[in-house]
């Protein structure tokens, strides 16, 4: 049981990292990023390929984050001057481009065959509970650092600027500031977090292939931050936990309701998540953590 | 089965107590726990629920015959959603919470590759239906606990090469759907064909879900092949064949049977489909085991058993596992059971087709289970080598002409 809970906690923590990045981008700056999974994929592949080359995880993880952030730079430069809904489409396209490149560049990524046997972290501590706990601890630490950094950002002049961009971009321009520059920076910061998340994911699951980086992942993160409360760090946390509770908790629902078969349960699970999303938008548009946007 | 809150709480308390003080408590338990981990939703959905229901049905059959090695099966079902991440969490739950001793029936190669390390860490059996060659060897199958009930993509490729040679083709080209299975087929073919001293003129890989494949087709046809070997699925094959027919070329086609089926013939018409060659690993359909499986499948799913080859494989998984447990004797651990799997499935021994029959025959000596999905003889990697049927489409009918052994 413990190992299963730890497994859920690890996957949740990876999702929280992704949700934090999106909170920074959408919740705080108002960038509609539908291509978050693209940066996640860059991080995952970078970490996996560097691990294959025998890199130590520490520099490999840093490289994964930096590469993901670097991938965000040109995207931001070319498209952030677009109005926000156009950027949503461009970013969705970007994540598909990443997936297709990964699929096609077989010499590097092994294409659709995927990369198997990515080493687990901290195996020196012993396989099973000890190394999973260590992975979880490091993930929590990284999450903690990210949350701390985000709180600092919110209170800094930079934070006030990005919130101003979210609330009224034209007013910011009228004040003589260049919103595009800030938006690119935010996009890169969010991508950095997604890159780290990807590196942890690759090392934890141990096998990555292009079909794990489909837009569905992006939208699960969106579900999480919408349910949790857009624009709040606590919302990203709460939303991810609710999402995991729905997805994983429904496995246990069947132990209590034995007359529902697994086939039916799969449909029930999707139905419950959908229903919850509708109820949230109807009755709690600000998410669990309440009043999200001061608009 | 009724569950009150009190009994649930008691069970939970007992479970946590035993896991705290007693370590793994199932060593003395009389049930053997298996995890049915199948693609109920996602890309594998057309097969998943049938696979899962056949695991349950086969387990019930074994239990009705008095259990295996004195133990009854208890089945815990989970959905992989045909994605590695969901599969990993589901497998963790099966292994850690339900304490299963075998995971049966993962489908996509990506899913199996993600789940098999967990089975290795836990030291339990993992039986799957995936085609990727990487699953045969370390690191994936480092402990020899993995068994594959499906032909590898490589073997499909070898069968294609045999057929090409037999039909006298000299100038083959390939077209593959861009996923592990599609490419596995055509690359397996290329390897086998080049080993025979031949040359593949052109190898095109295409992205799925296109409205037209004319550009890819032109590239292949420009090399003037006399036959095109595909690793494709139904939807894309339909479009490709229509466009090929419009081009007026007279190339022949060798297509895996999951694409070249009656639906394809219906979709493209008799004229286009004339002379297509469909290749399939043979479900052991004349066999007694297949009859038993087919009856169970019709009863539960209300469909022909032939419509789901993977369900026949999951049926065989339970039966081979049960026979190995019977052979290993009461209270045997995983290692002892694992050691018996080849013994009960491979030749030298009385041929048997059901668990009950095998249980009887085991009292007298060695047995050889001939399965519903194939004759089920495992090589040293835990792979099976089924025979392949070669069918020709003629006047809208798909007729089996001969069988290829590799």
Tab-separated table of N, CA, C and O in Angstrom, chain A residues 99-199:
chain	number	residue	atom	x	y	z
A	99	UNK	N	6.018	16.715	-30.880
A	99	UNK	CA	5.714	15.285	-30.907
A	99	UNK	C	6.099	14.682	-32.260
A	99	UNK	O	6.665	13.586	-32.329
A	100	UNK	N	5.828	15.398	-33.338
A	100	UNK	CA	6.143	14.854	-34.668
A	100	UNK	C	7.644	14.806	-34.900
A	100	UNK	O	8.149	13.872	-35.529
A	101	UNK	N	8.364	15.810	-34.397
A	101	UNK	CA	9.827	15.785	-34.543
A	101	UNK	C	10.397	14.576	-33.793
A	101	UNK	O	11.213	13.818	-34.315
A	102	UNK	N	9.908	14.391	-32.571
A	102	UNK	CA	10.367	13.254	-31.778
A	102	UNK	C	10.036	11.945	-32.492
A	102	UNK	O	10.816	10.996	-32.496
A	103	UNK	N	8.862	11.904	-33.147
A	103	UNK	CA	8.455	10.697	-33.865
A	103	UNK	C	9.352	10.451	-35.079
A	103	UNK	O	9.688	9.311	-35.389
A	104	UNK	N	9.756	11.524	-35.743
A	104	UNK	CA	10.452	11.357	-37.023
A	104	UNK	C	11.959	11.219	-36.892
A	104	UNK	O	12.582	10.542	-37.697
A	105	UNK	N	12.553	11.884	-35.900
A	105	UNK	CA	14.021	11.876	-35.807
A	105	UNK	C	14.490	10.599	-35.118
A	105	UNK	O	14.918	10.599	-33.968
A	106	UNK	N	14.452	9.522	-35.901
A	106	UNK	CA	14.700	8.208	-35.300
A	106	UNK	C	16.123	8.036	-34.804
A	106	UNK	O	16.357	7.328	-33.832
A	107	UNK	N	17.070	8.683	-35.508
A	107	UNK	CA	18.472	8.500	-35.123
A	107	UNK	C	18.693	8.955	-33.687
A	107	UNK	O	19.547	8.448	-32.978
A	108	UNK	N	17.864	9.921	-33.244
A	108	UNK	CA	18.070	10.482	-31.918
A	108	UNK	C	17.116	9.866	-30.888
A	108	UNK	O	17.536	9.452	-29.810
A	109	UNK	N	15.848	9.790	-31.247
A	109	UNK	CA	14.817	9.460	-30.251
A	109	UNK	C	14.269	8.050	-30.384
A	109	UNK	O	13.381	7.659	-29.650
A	110	UNK	N	14.750	7.285	-31.354
A	110	UNK	CA	14.223	5.961	-31.676
A	110	UNK	C	12.763	6.021	-32.118
A	110	UNK	O	12.059	5.010	-32.097
A	111	UNK	N	12.291	7.191	-32.491
A	111	UNK	CA	10.950	7.337	-33.069
A	111	UNK	C	9.852	6.726	-32.225
A	111	UNK	O	9.852	6.854	-30.998
A	112	UNK	N	8.935	6.059	-32.909
A	112	UNK	CA	7.769	5.517	-32.216
A	112	UNK	C	8.118	4.350	-31.296
A	112	UNK	O	7.307	3.952	-30.465
A	113	UNK	N	9.310	3.780	-31.470
A	113	UNK	CA	9.685	2.668	-30.584
A	113	UNK	C	9.882	3.153	-29.152
A	113	UNK	O	9.775	2.388	-28.208
A	114	UNK	N	10.216	4.427	-29.001
A	114	UNK	CA	10.411	4.980	-27.665
A	114	UNK	C	11.743	4.567	-27.064
A	114	UNK	O	12.488	3.759	-27.623
A	115	UNK	N	12.059	5.171	-25.929
A	115	UNK	CA	13.321	4.879	-25.247
A	115	UNK	C	13.015	4.055	-24.012
A	115	UNK	O	12.430	4.573	-23.054
A	116	UNK	N	13.362	2.780	-24.003
A	116	UNK	CA	13.116	1.958	-22.811
A	116	UNK	C	14.313	1.996	-21.855
A	116	UNK	O	15.397	2.451	-22.221
A	117	UNK	N	14.088	1.517	-20.659
A	117	UNK	CA	15.186	1.299	-19.725
A	117	UNK	C	15.874	2.554	-19.237
A	117	UNK	O	17.076	2.547	-18.996
A	118	UNK	N	15.129	3.656	-19.091
A	118	UNK	CA	15.720	4.851	-18.492
A	118	UNK	C	15.955	4.535	-17.010
A	118	UNK	O	15.033	4.102	-16.324
A	119	UNK	N	17.201	4.726	-16.536
A	119	UNK	CA	17.495	4.264	-15.174
A	119	UNK	C	16.672	4.989	-14.112
A	119	UNK	O	16.370	6.172	-14.249
A	120	UNK	N	16.306	4.249	-13.067
A	120	UNK	CA	15.616	4.882	-11.952
A	120	UNK	C	16.620	5.685	-11.134
A	120	UNK	O	17.816	5.393	-11.155
A	121	UNK	N	16.122	6.680	-10.426
A	121	UNK	CA	17.012	7.513	-9.623
A	121	UNK	C	17.252	6.879	-8.265
A	121	UNK	O	16.408	6.133	-7.754
A	122	UNK	N	18.365	7.182	-7.670
A	122	UNK	CA	18.697	6.789	-6.296
A	122	UNK	C	18.640	5.285	-6.074
A	122	UNK	O	18.260	4.826	-5.005
A	123	UNK	N	18.976	4.491	-7.087
A	123	UNK	CA	18.922	3.047	-6.873
A	123	UNK	C	19.998	2.605	-5.885
A	123	UNK	O	19.917	1.523	-5.326
A	124	UNK	N	20.975	3.476	-5.656
A	124	UNK	CA	22.018	3.161	-4.674
A	124	UNK	C	21.440	2.975	-3.280
A	124	UNK	O	22.023	2.283	-2.440
A	125	UNK	N	20.270	3.595	-3.044
A	125	UNK	CA	19.666	3.491	-1.715
A	125	UNK	C	18.900	2.189	-1.535
A	125	UNK	O	18.401	1.907	-0.465
A	126	UNK	N	18.759	1.440	-2.604
A	126	UNK	CA	17.971	0.213	-2.522
A	126	UNK	C	16.711	0.379	-3.348
A	126	UNK	O	16.041	1.394	-3.262
A	127	UNK	N	16.393	-0.658	-4.157
A	127	UNK	CA	15.236	-0.572	-5.033
A	127	UNK	C	13.965	-0.770	-4.217
A	127	UNK	O	13.950	-1.534	-3.262
A	128	UNK	N	12.911	-0.056	-4.606
A	128	UNK	CA	11.638	-0.201	-3.917
A	128	UNK	C	11.363	1.017	-3.076
A	128	UNK	O	11.511	2.141	-3.530
A	129	UNK	N	10.978	0.797	-1.820
A	129	UNK	CA	10.589	1.919	-0.975
A	129	UNK	C	11.668	2.985	-0.830
A	129	UNK	O	11.391	4.162	-1.056
A	130	UNK	N	12.912	2.615	-0.473
A	130	UNK	CA	13.888	3.673	-0.196
A	130	UNK	C	14.086	4.608	-1.374
A	130	UNK	O	14.040	5.833	-1.215
A	131	UNK	N	14.261	4.067	-2.587
A	131	UNK	CA	14.570	4.988	-3.679
A	131	UNK	C	13.332	5.764	-4.130
A	131	UNK	O	13.435	6.913	-4.526
A	132	UNK	N	12.131	5.151	-4.007
A	132	UNK	CA	10.930	5.917	-4.346
A	132	UNK	C	10.769	7.089	-3.385
A	132	UNK	O	10.416	8.192	-3.785
A	133	UNK	N	11.038	6.822	-2.100
A	133	UNK	CA	10.920	7.890	-1.106
A	133	UNK	C	11.894	9.018	-1.412
A	133	UNK	O	11.546	10.197	-1.311
A	134	UNK	N	13.104	8.638	-1.824
A	134	UNK	CA	14.105	9.654	-2.141
A	134	UNK	C	13.654	10.488	-3.334
A	134	UNK	O	13.780	11.719	-3.327
A	135	UNK	N	13.094	9.809	-4.360
A	135	UNK	CA	12.610	10.539	-5.526
A	135	UNK	C	11.520	11.513	-5.104
A	135	UNK	O	11.522	12.689	-5.492
A	136	UNK	N	10.601	11.004	-4.253
A	136	UNK	CA	9.506	11.854	-3.803
A	136	UNK	C	10.038	13.059	-3.033
A	136	UNK	O	9.596	14.191	-3.237
A	137	UNK	N	11.023	12.805	-2.167
A	137	UNK	CA	11.587	13.889	-1.370
A	137	UNK	C	12.183	14.968	-2.273
A	137	UNK	O	11.939	16.164	-2.079
A	138	UNK	N	12.947	14.537	-3.277
A	138	UNK	CA	13.557	15.518	-4.174
A	138	UNK	C	12.495	16.285	-4.949
A	138	UNK	O	12.572	17.500	-5.120
A	139	UNK	N	11.453	15.542	-5.388
A	139	UNK	CA	10.365	16.197	-6.119
A	139	UNK	C	9.678	17.245	-5.243
A	139	UNK	O	9.384	18.350	-5.694
A	140	UNK	N	9.436	16.874	-3.986
A	140	UNK	CA	8.786	17.817	-3.080
A	140	UNK	C	9.671	19.040	-2.885
A	140	UNK	O	9.199	20.175	-2.847
A	141	UNK	N	10.985	18.782	-2.784
A	141	UNK	CA	11.923	19.884	-2.616
A	141	UNK	C	11.856	20.828	-3.823
A	141	UNK	O	11.771	22.057	-3.668
A	142	UNK	N	11.876	20.251	-5.023
A	142	UNK	CA	11.818	21.071	-6.231
A	142	UNK	C	10.501	21.839	-6.282
A	142	UNK	O	10.470	23.038	-6.596
A	143	UNK	N	9.396	21.135	-5.932
A	143	UNK	CA	8.106	21.815	-5.883
A	143	UNK	C	8.129	22.967	-4.887
A	143	UNK	O	7.633	24.059	-5.165
A	144	UNK	N	8.706	22.684	-3.720
A	144	UNK	CA	8.781	23.707	-2.691
A	144	UNK	C	9.548	24.924	-3.185
A	144	UNK	O	9.116	26.067	-3.026
A	145	UNK	N	10.687	24.666	-3.828
A	145	UNK	CA	11.486	25.770	-4.367
A	145	UNK	C	10.695	26.562	-5.396
A	145	UNK	O	10.711	27.794	-5.398
A	146	UNK	N	9.967	25.820	-6.257
A	146	UNK	CA	9.194	26.494	-7.303
A	146	UNK	C	8.114	27.367	-6.672
A	146	UNK	O	7.901	28.513	-7.090
A	147	UNK	N	7.450	26.824	-5.644
A	147	UNK	CA	6.385	27.593	-4.992
A	147	UNK	C	6.963	28.840	-4.327
A	147	UNK	O	6.434	29.946	-4.458
A	148	UNK	N	8.107	28.640	-3.649
A	148	UNK	CA	8.766	29.761	-2.995
A	148	UNK	C	9.110	30.838	-4.022
A	148	UNK	O	8.817	32.025	-3.839
A	149	UNK	N	9.691	30.393	-5.138
A	149	UNK	CA	10.087	31.350	-6.174
A	149	UNK	C	8.871	32.079	-6.724
A	149	UNK	O	8.907	33.296	-6.952
A	150	UNK	N	7.773	31.336	-6.909
A	150	UNK	CA	6.592	31.977	-7.467
A	150	UNK	C	6.007	33.011	-6.512
A	150	UNK	O	5.549	34.068	-6.917
A	151	UNK	N	6.045	32.666	-5.222
A	151	UNK	CA	5.542	33.640	-4.241
A	151	UNK	C	6.398	34.902	-4.250
A	151	UNK	O	5.881	36.016	-4.162
A	152	UNK	N	7.709	34.706	-4.378
A	152	UNK	CA	8.593	35.863	-4.462
A	152	UNK	C	8.275	36.684	-5.705
A	152	UNK	O	8.236	37.912	-5.663
A	153	UNK	N	8.045	35.974	-6.819
A	153	UNK	CA	7.779	36.677	-8.075
A	153	UNK	C	6.521	37.525	-7.952
A	153	UNK	O	6.493	38.688	-8.362
A	154	UNK	N	5.464	36.935	-7.339
A	154	UNK	CA	4.195	37.658	-7.228
A	154	UNK	C	4.396	38.980	-6.495
A	154	UNK	O	3.798	39.993	-6.843
A	155	UNK	N	5.255	38.963	-5.496
A	155	UNK	CA	5.410	40.182	-4.676
A	155	UNK	C	6.415	41.159	-5.257
A	155	UNK	O	6.596	42.241	-4.745
A	156	UNK	N	7.109	40.749	-6.320
A	156	UNK	CA	8.151	41.613	-6.878
A	156	UNK	C	7.560	42.558	-7.934
A	156	UNK	O	6.414	42.377	-8.357
A	157	UNK	N	8.302	43.547	-8.358
A	157	UNK	CA	7.838	44.420	-9.443
A	157	UNK	C	7.499	43.620	-10.696
A	157	UNK	O	6.532	43.905	-11.383
A	158	UNK	N	8.298	42.576	-10.943
A	158	UNK	CA	8.034	41.695	-12.085
A	158	UNK	C	6.632	41.101	-11.982
A	158	UNK	O	5.871	41.062	-12.950
A	159	UNK	N	6.272	40.660	-10.774
A	159	UNK	CA	4.963	40.055	-10.544
A	159	UNK	C	3.846	41.050	-10.796
A	159	UNK	O	2.832	40.713	-11.411
A	160	UNK	N	4.050	42.278	-10.309
A	160	UNK	CA	3.004	43.283	-10.532
A	160	UNK	C	2.859	43.563	-12.021
A	160	UNK	O	1.771	43.763	-12.536
A	161	UNK	N	3.995	43.565	-12.717
A	161	UNK	CA	3.955	43.825	-14.148
A	161	UNK	C	3.170	42.725	-14.880
A	161	UNK	O	2.301	43.019	-15.699
A	162	UNK	N	3.472	41.445	-14.587
A	162	UNK	CA	2.780	40.397	-15.346
A	162	UNK	C	1.294	40.376	-15.008
A	162	UNK	O	0.459	40.115	-15.865
A	163	UNK	N	0.951	40.703	-13.755
A	163	UNK	CA	-0.480	40.749	-13.429
A	163	UNK	C	-1.150	41.903	-14.151
A	163	UNK	O	-2.309	41.802	-14.570
A	164	UNK	N	-0.412	42.983	-14.316
A	164	UNK	CA	-0.956	44.111	-15.066
A	164	UNK	C	-1.177	43.722	-16.517
A	164	UNK	O	-2.185	44.074	-17.134
A	165	UNK	N	-0.234	42.928	-17.056
A	165	UNK	CA	-0.385	42.468	-18.451
A	165	UNK	C	-1.639	41.609	-18.576
A	165	UNK	O	-2.418	41.745	-19.513
A	166	UNK	N	-1.849	40.747	-17.570
A	166	UNK	CA	-3.016	39.883	-17.592
A	166	UNK	C	-4.294	40.722	-17.563
A	166	UNK	O	-5.228	40.479	-18.306
A	167	UNK	N	-4.290	41.739	-16.687
A	167	UNK	CA	-5.535	42.470	-16.487
A	167	UNK	C	-5.818	43.455	-17.610
A	167	UNK	O	-6.968	43.635	-17.994
A	168	UNK	N	-4.796	44.089	-18.132
A	168	UNK	CA	-5.034	45.037	-19.215
A	168	UNK	C	-3.734	45.313	-19.966
A	168	UNK	O	-2.950	46.195	-19.618
A	169	UNK	N	-3.544	44.561	-21.013
A	169	UNK	CA	-2.295	44.642	-21.741
A	169	UNK	C	-2.121	46.015	-22.411
A	169	UNK	O	-1.021	46.555	-22.475
A	170	UNK	N	-3.218	46.562	-22.902
A	170	UNK	CA	-3.133	47.848	-23.590
A	170	UNK	C	-2.680	48.955	-22.639
A	170	UNK	O	-1.893	49.824	-23.015
A	171	UNK	N	-3.183	48.882	-21.409
A	171	UNK	CA	-2.774	49.889	-20.436
A	171	UNK	C	-1.272	49.809	-20.182
A	171	UNK	O	-0.586	50.828	-20.065
A	172	UNK	N	-0.761	48.574	-20.121
A	172	UNK	CA	0.677	48.387	-19.898
A	172	UNK	C	1.473	49.010	-21.037
A	172	UNK	O	2.474	49.691	-20.821
A	173	UNK	N	0.983	48.782	-22.245
A	173	UNK	CA	1.661	49.350	-23.412
A	173	UNK	C	1.630	50.881	-23.334
A	173	UNK	O	2.617	51.544	-23.620
A	174	UNK	N	0.473	51.399	-22.926
A	174	UNK	CA	0.322	52.845	-22.860
A	174	UNK	C	1.307	53.466	-21.879
A	174	UNK	O	1.733	54.609	-22.035
A	175	UNK	N	1.704	52.647	-20.877
A	175	UNK	CA	2.673	53.140	-19.899
A	175	UNK	C	4.104	53.037	-20.406
A	175	UNK	O	5.048	53.326	-19.689
A	176	UNK	N	4.258	52.570	-21.625
A	176	UNK	CA	5.586	52.526	-22.200
A	176	UNK	C	6.364	51.256	-21.907
A	176	UNK	O	7.569	51.194	-22.121
A	177	UNK	N	5.669	50.238	-21.391
A	177	UNK	CA	6.348	48.955	-21.148
A	177	UNK	C	6.133	48.045	-22.351
A	177	UNK	O	5.159	48.192	-23.090
A	178	UNK	N	7.027	47.053	-22.489
A	178	UNK	CA	6.904	46.113	-23.596
A	178	UNK	C	6.381	44.777	-23.053
A	178	UNK	O	7.156	43.996	-22.505
A	179	UNK	N	5.085	44.486	-23.187
A	179	UNK	CA	4.540	43.259	-22.603
A	179	UNK	C	5.178	42.007	-23.200
A	179	UNK	O	5.355	40.999	-22.504
A	180	UNK	N	5.520	42.038	-24.474
A	180	UNK	CA	6.022	40.833	-25.127
A	180	UNK	C	7.252	40.278	-24.410
A	180	UNK	O	7.390	39.079	-24.210
A	181	UNK	N	8.148	41.190	-23.988
A	181	UNK	CA	9.367	40.733	-23.333
A	181	UNK	C	9.033	39.963	-22.047
A	181	UNK	O	9.561	38.885	-21.782
A	182	UNK	N	8.114	40.520	-21.275
A	182	UNK	CA	7.744	39.844	-20.031
A	182	UNK	C	7.054	38.516	-20.303
A	182	UNK	O	7.263	37.532	-19.606
A	183	UNK	N	6.227	38.526	-21.342
A	183	UNK	CA	5.512	37.293	-21.647
A	183	UNK	C	6.484	36.185	-22.066
A	183	UNK	O	6.314	35.022	-21.692
A	184	UNK	N	7.515	36.565	-22.839
A	184	UNK	CA	8.501	35.553	-23.233
A	184	UNK	C	9.200	34.986	-21.995
A	184	UNK	O	9.404	33.782	-21.856
A	185	UNK	N	9.532	35.897	-21.077
A	185	UNK	CA	10.214	35.424	-19.857
A	185	UNK	C	9.336	34.470	-19.063
A	185	UNK	O	9.787	33.430	-18.582
A	186	UNK	N	8.052	34.819	-18.936
A	186	UNK	CA	7.135	33.948	-18.197
A	186	UNK	C	6.990	32.604	-18.893
A	186	UNK	O	6.997	31.548	-18.259
A	187	UNK	N	6.894	32.667	-20.199
A	187	UNK	CA	6.758	31.421	-20.952
A	187	UNK	C	7.960	30.512	-20.715
A	187	UNK	O	7.832	29.301	-20.512
A	188	UNK	N	9.155	31.137	-20.705
A	188	UNK	CA	10.364	30.336	-20.490
A	188	UNK	C	10.426	29.779	-19.075
A	188	UNK	O	10.838	28.639	-18.863
A	189	UNK	N	9.986	30.574	-18.099
A	189	UNK	CA	9.989	30.071	-16.718
A	189	UNK	C	9.049	28.882	-16.575
A	189	UNK	O	9.387	27.862	-15.959
A	190	UNK	N	7.845	29.004	-17.157
A	190	UNK	CA	6.885	27.899	-17.099
A	190	UNK	C	7.442	26.669	-17.790
A	190	UNK	O	7.283	25.534	-17.317
A	191	UNK	N	8.122	26.881	-18.927
A	191	UNK	CA	8.700	25.766	-19.665
A	191	UNK	C	9.824	25.104	-18.864
A	191	UNK	O	9.995	23.889	-18.903
A	192	UNK	N	10.561	25.924	-18.122
A	192	UNK	CA	11.629	25.373	-17.271
A	192	UNK	C	11.049	24.356	-16.281
A	192	UNK	O	11.552	23.239	-16.129
A	193	UNK	N	9.949	24.765	-15.627
A	193	UNK	CA	9.305	23.853	-14.673
A	193	UNK	C	8.805	22.595	-15.387
A	193	UNK	O	8.964	21.478	-14.893
A	194	UNK	N	8.201	22.784	-16.578
A	194	UNK	CA	7.709	21.625	-17.330
A	194	UNK	C	8.868	20.707	-17.715
A	194	UNK	O	8.731	19.483	-17.716
A	195	UNK	N	10.029	21.312	-18.033
A	195	UNK	CA	11.201	20.515	-18.378
A	195	UNK	C	11.665	19.651	-17.215
A	195	UNK	O	11.954	18.464	-17.372
A	196	UNK	N	11.699	20.249	-16.022
A	196	UNK	CA	12.054	19.461	-14.822
A	196	UNK	C	11.050	18.339	-14.626
A	196	UNK	O	11.408	17.192	-14.332
A	197	UNK	N	9.757	18.692	-14.764
A	197	UNK	CA	8.715	17.682	-14.598
A	197	UNK	C	8.945	16.525	-15.565
A	197	UNK	O	8.840	15.355	-15.199
A	198	UNK	N	9.287	16.868	-16.815
A	198	UNK	CA	9.533	15.833	-17.816
A	198	UNK	C	10.692	14.932	-17.426
A	198	UNK	O	10.634	13.716	-17.588
A	199	UNK	N	11.766	15.531	-16.883
A	199	UNK	CA	12.933	14.739	-16.493
A	199	UNK	C	12.561	13.754	-15.386
A	199	UNK	O	12.908	12.570	-15.428
